[in-house]
XYZ file of C-alpha atoms in Angstrom:
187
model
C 107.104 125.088 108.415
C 103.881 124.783 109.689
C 102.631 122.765 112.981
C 101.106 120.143 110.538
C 103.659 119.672 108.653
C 106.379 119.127 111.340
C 104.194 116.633 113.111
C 104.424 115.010 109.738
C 108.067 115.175 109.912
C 108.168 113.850 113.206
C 105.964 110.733 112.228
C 107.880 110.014 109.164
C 111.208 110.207 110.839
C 109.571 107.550 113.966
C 108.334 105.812 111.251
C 111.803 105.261 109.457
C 113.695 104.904 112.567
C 111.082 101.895 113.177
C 111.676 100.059 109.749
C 115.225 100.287 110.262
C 115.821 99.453 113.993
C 113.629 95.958 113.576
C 113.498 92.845 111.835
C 110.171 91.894 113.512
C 107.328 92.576 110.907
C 104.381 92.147 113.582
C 106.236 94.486 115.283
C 107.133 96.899 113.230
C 103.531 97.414 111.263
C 101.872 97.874 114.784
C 103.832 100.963 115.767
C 103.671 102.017 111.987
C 99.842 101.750 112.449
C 100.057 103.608 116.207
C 102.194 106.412 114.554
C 99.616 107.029 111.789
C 96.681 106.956 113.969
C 98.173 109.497 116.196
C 99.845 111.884 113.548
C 96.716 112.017 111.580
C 94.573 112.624 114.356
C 92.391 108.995 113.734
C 90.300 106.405 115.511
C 92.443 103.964 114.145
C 94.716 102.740 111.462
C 95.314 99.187 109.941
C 97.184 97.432 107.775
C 95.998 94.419 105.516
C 97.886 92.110 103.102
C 96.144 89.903 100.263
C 96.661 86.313 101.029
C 98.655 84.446 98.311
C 95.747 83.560 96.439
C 95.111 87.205 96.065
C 90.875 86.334 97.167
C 91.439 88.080 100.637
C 93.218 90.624 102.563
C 94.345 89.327 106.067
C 95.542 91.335 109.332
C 98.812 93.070 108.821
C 98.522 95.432 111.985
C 96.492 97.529 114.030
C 95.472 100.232 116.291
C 92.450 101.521 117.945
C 90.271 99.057 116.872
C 88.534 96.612 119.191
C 88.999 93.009 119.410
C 85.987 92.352 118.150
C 86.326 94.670 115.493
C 89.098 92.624 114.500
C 87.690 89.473 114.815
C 85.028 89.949 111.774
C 86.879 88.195 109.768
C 89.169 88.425 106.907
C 88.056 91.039 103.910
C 86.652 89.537 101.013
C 88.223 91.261 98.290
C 85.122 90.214 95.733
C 82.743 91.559 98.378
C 84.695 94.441 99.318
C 84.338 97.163 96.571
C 86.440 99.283 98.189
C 89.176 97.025 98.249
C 88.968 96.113 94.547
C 89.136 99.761 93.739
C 92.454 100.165 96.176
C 93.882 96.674 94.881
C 93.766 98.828 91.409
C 96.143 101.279 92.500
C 93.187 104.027 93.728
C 93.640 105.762 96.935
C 89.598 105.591 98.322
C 87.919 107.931 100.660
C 84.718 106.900 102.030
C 82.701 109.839 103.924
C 80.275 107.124 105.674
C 81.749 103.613 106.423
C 77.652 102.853 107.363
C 76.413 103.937 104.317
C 78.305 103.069 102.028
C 77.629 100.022 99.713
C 81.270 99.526 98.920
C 82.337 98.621 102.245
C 82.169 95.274 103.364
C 81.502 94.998 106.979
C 79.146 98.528 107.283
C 77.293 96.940 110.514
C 80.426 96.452 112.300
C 81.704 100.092 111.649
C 78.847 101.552 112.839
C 78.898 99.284 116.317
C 83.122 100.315 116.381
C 81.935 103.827 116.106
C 83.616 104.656 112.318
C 82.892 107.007 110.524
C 84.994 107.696 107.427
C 87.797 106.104 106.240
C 90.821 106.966 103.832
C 92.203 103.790 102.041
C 95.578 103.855 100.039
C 97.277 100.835 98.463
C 100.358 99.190 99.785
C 103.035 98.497 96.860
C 106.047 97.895 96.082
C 108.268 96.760 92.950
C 104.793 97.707 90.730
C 103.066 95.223 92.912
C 99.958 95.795 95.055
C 100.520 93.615 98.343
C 97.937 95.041 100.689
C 95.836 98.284 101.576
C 96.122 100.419 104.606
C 93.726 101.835 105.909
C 92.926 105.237 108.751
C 89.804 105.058 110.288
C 87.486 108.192 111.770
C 84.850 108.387 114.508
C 83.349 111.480 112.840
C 82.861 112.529 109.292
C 85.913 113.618 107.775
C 86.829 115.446 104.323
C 90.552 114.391 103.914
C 92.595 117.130 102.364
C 95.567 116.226 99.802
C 97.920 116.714 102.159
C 96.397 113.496 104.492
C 96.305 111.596 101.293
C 99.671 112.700 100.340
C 100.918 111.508 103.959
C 99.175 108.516 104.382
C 100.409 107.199 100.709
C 104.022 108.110 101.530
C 103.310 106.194 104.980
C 101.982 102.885 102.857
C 105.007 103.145 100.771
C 107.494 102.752 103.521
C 105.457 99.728 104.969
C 105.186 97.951 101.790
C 109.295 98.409 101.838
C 109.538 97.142 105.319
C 107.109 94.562 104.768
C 109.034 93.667 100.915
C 112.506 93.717 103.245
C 111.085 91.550 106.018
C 109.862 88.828 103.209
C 113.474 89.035 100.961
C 114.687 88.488 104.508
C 112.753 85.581 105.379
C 113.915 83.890 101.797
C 117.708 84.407 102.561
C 117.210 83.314 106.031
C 115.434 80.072 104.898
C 118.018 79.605 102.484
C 121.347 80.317 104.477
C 119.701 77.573 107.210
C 119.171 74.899 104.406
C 122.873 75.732 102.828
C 123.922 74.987 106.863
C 121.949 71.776 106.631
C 122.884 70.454 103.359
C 127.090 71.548 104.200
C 125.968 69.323 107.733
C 124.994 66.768 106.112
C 127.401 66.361 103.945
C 130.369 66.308 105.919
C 128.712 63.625 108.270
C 128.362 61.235 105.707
């Protein structure tokens, strides 16, 4: 086994051992997004989920980026052409985030100091829910094996992220079966 791939090991089994030893989405996604960054050797890494209208992709989590970065705003996913390519089910590698006409914010990645950026899609059950994204600070060919990674690595958010959700519903559900059983027996 190579060096790479045991550090790959290594992330995947911190990144399972994350999923399954929280409840707290926020939580969870940052340290998935830390782990990436690190293992791959990035800027930064972050994670973005379309909004229920399915018009924009909001913060998920992330790391290495500034707080101004950040604050840009939400991506537009009819001005992003990146994103509509992702949101399709195409992984997207972008050599120059300041050249490129398909990314949405290009001004801003050149002031954060990125360079390229790798872009996989976040699904699960056949649905697209968000992209996630690993950011460079110099120009960067990204060899199967980082694409391989980083889609396994957006897999196994999207699962956390579906569990979180499916947990959210029962939870909402148990507490209004509490209420309703409450109320009942009051009157």
């Amino acid at each position: 086994m190579s060096n790479r791939e045991k550090d790959y090991y290594h992330a995947l089994y911190d990144i399972a051992h994350t999923i399954n030893s929280s409840l707290d989405l926020p939580e969870v996604l940052q340290r998935v997004a830390k782990i990436t960054a690190e293992h791959m050797h990035a800027k930064a890494c972050s994670i973005r989920l379309l909004s229920r209208d399915r018009k924009r992709l909001v913060f998920g989590a992330a790391y290495g980026l500034s707080e101004q970065y950040l604050r840009k705003g939400d991506v537009e996913v009819d001005k992003s052409g990146v994103d509509r390519q992702v949101l399709r089910g195409n992984t997207v590698i972008i050599p120059d985030a300041t050249e490129d006409e398909r990314f949405q914010y290009p001004e801003w990645a050149k002031l954060e100091g990125i360079r390229s950026v790798l872009v996989v899609p976040l699904a699960t059950r056949g649905q697209i829910i968000g992209v996630m994204r690993v950011y460079t600070a110099e120009r960067r060919e990204f060899s199967d094996e980082e694409i391989e990674f980083l889609s396994l690595i957006a897999d196994l958010a999207a699962l956390a992220i579906d569990n979180a959700r499916l947990y959210q519903v029962l939870k909402g559900d148990y507490e209004m079966l509490l209420s309703y059983q409450e109320r009942l027996f009051d009157d």
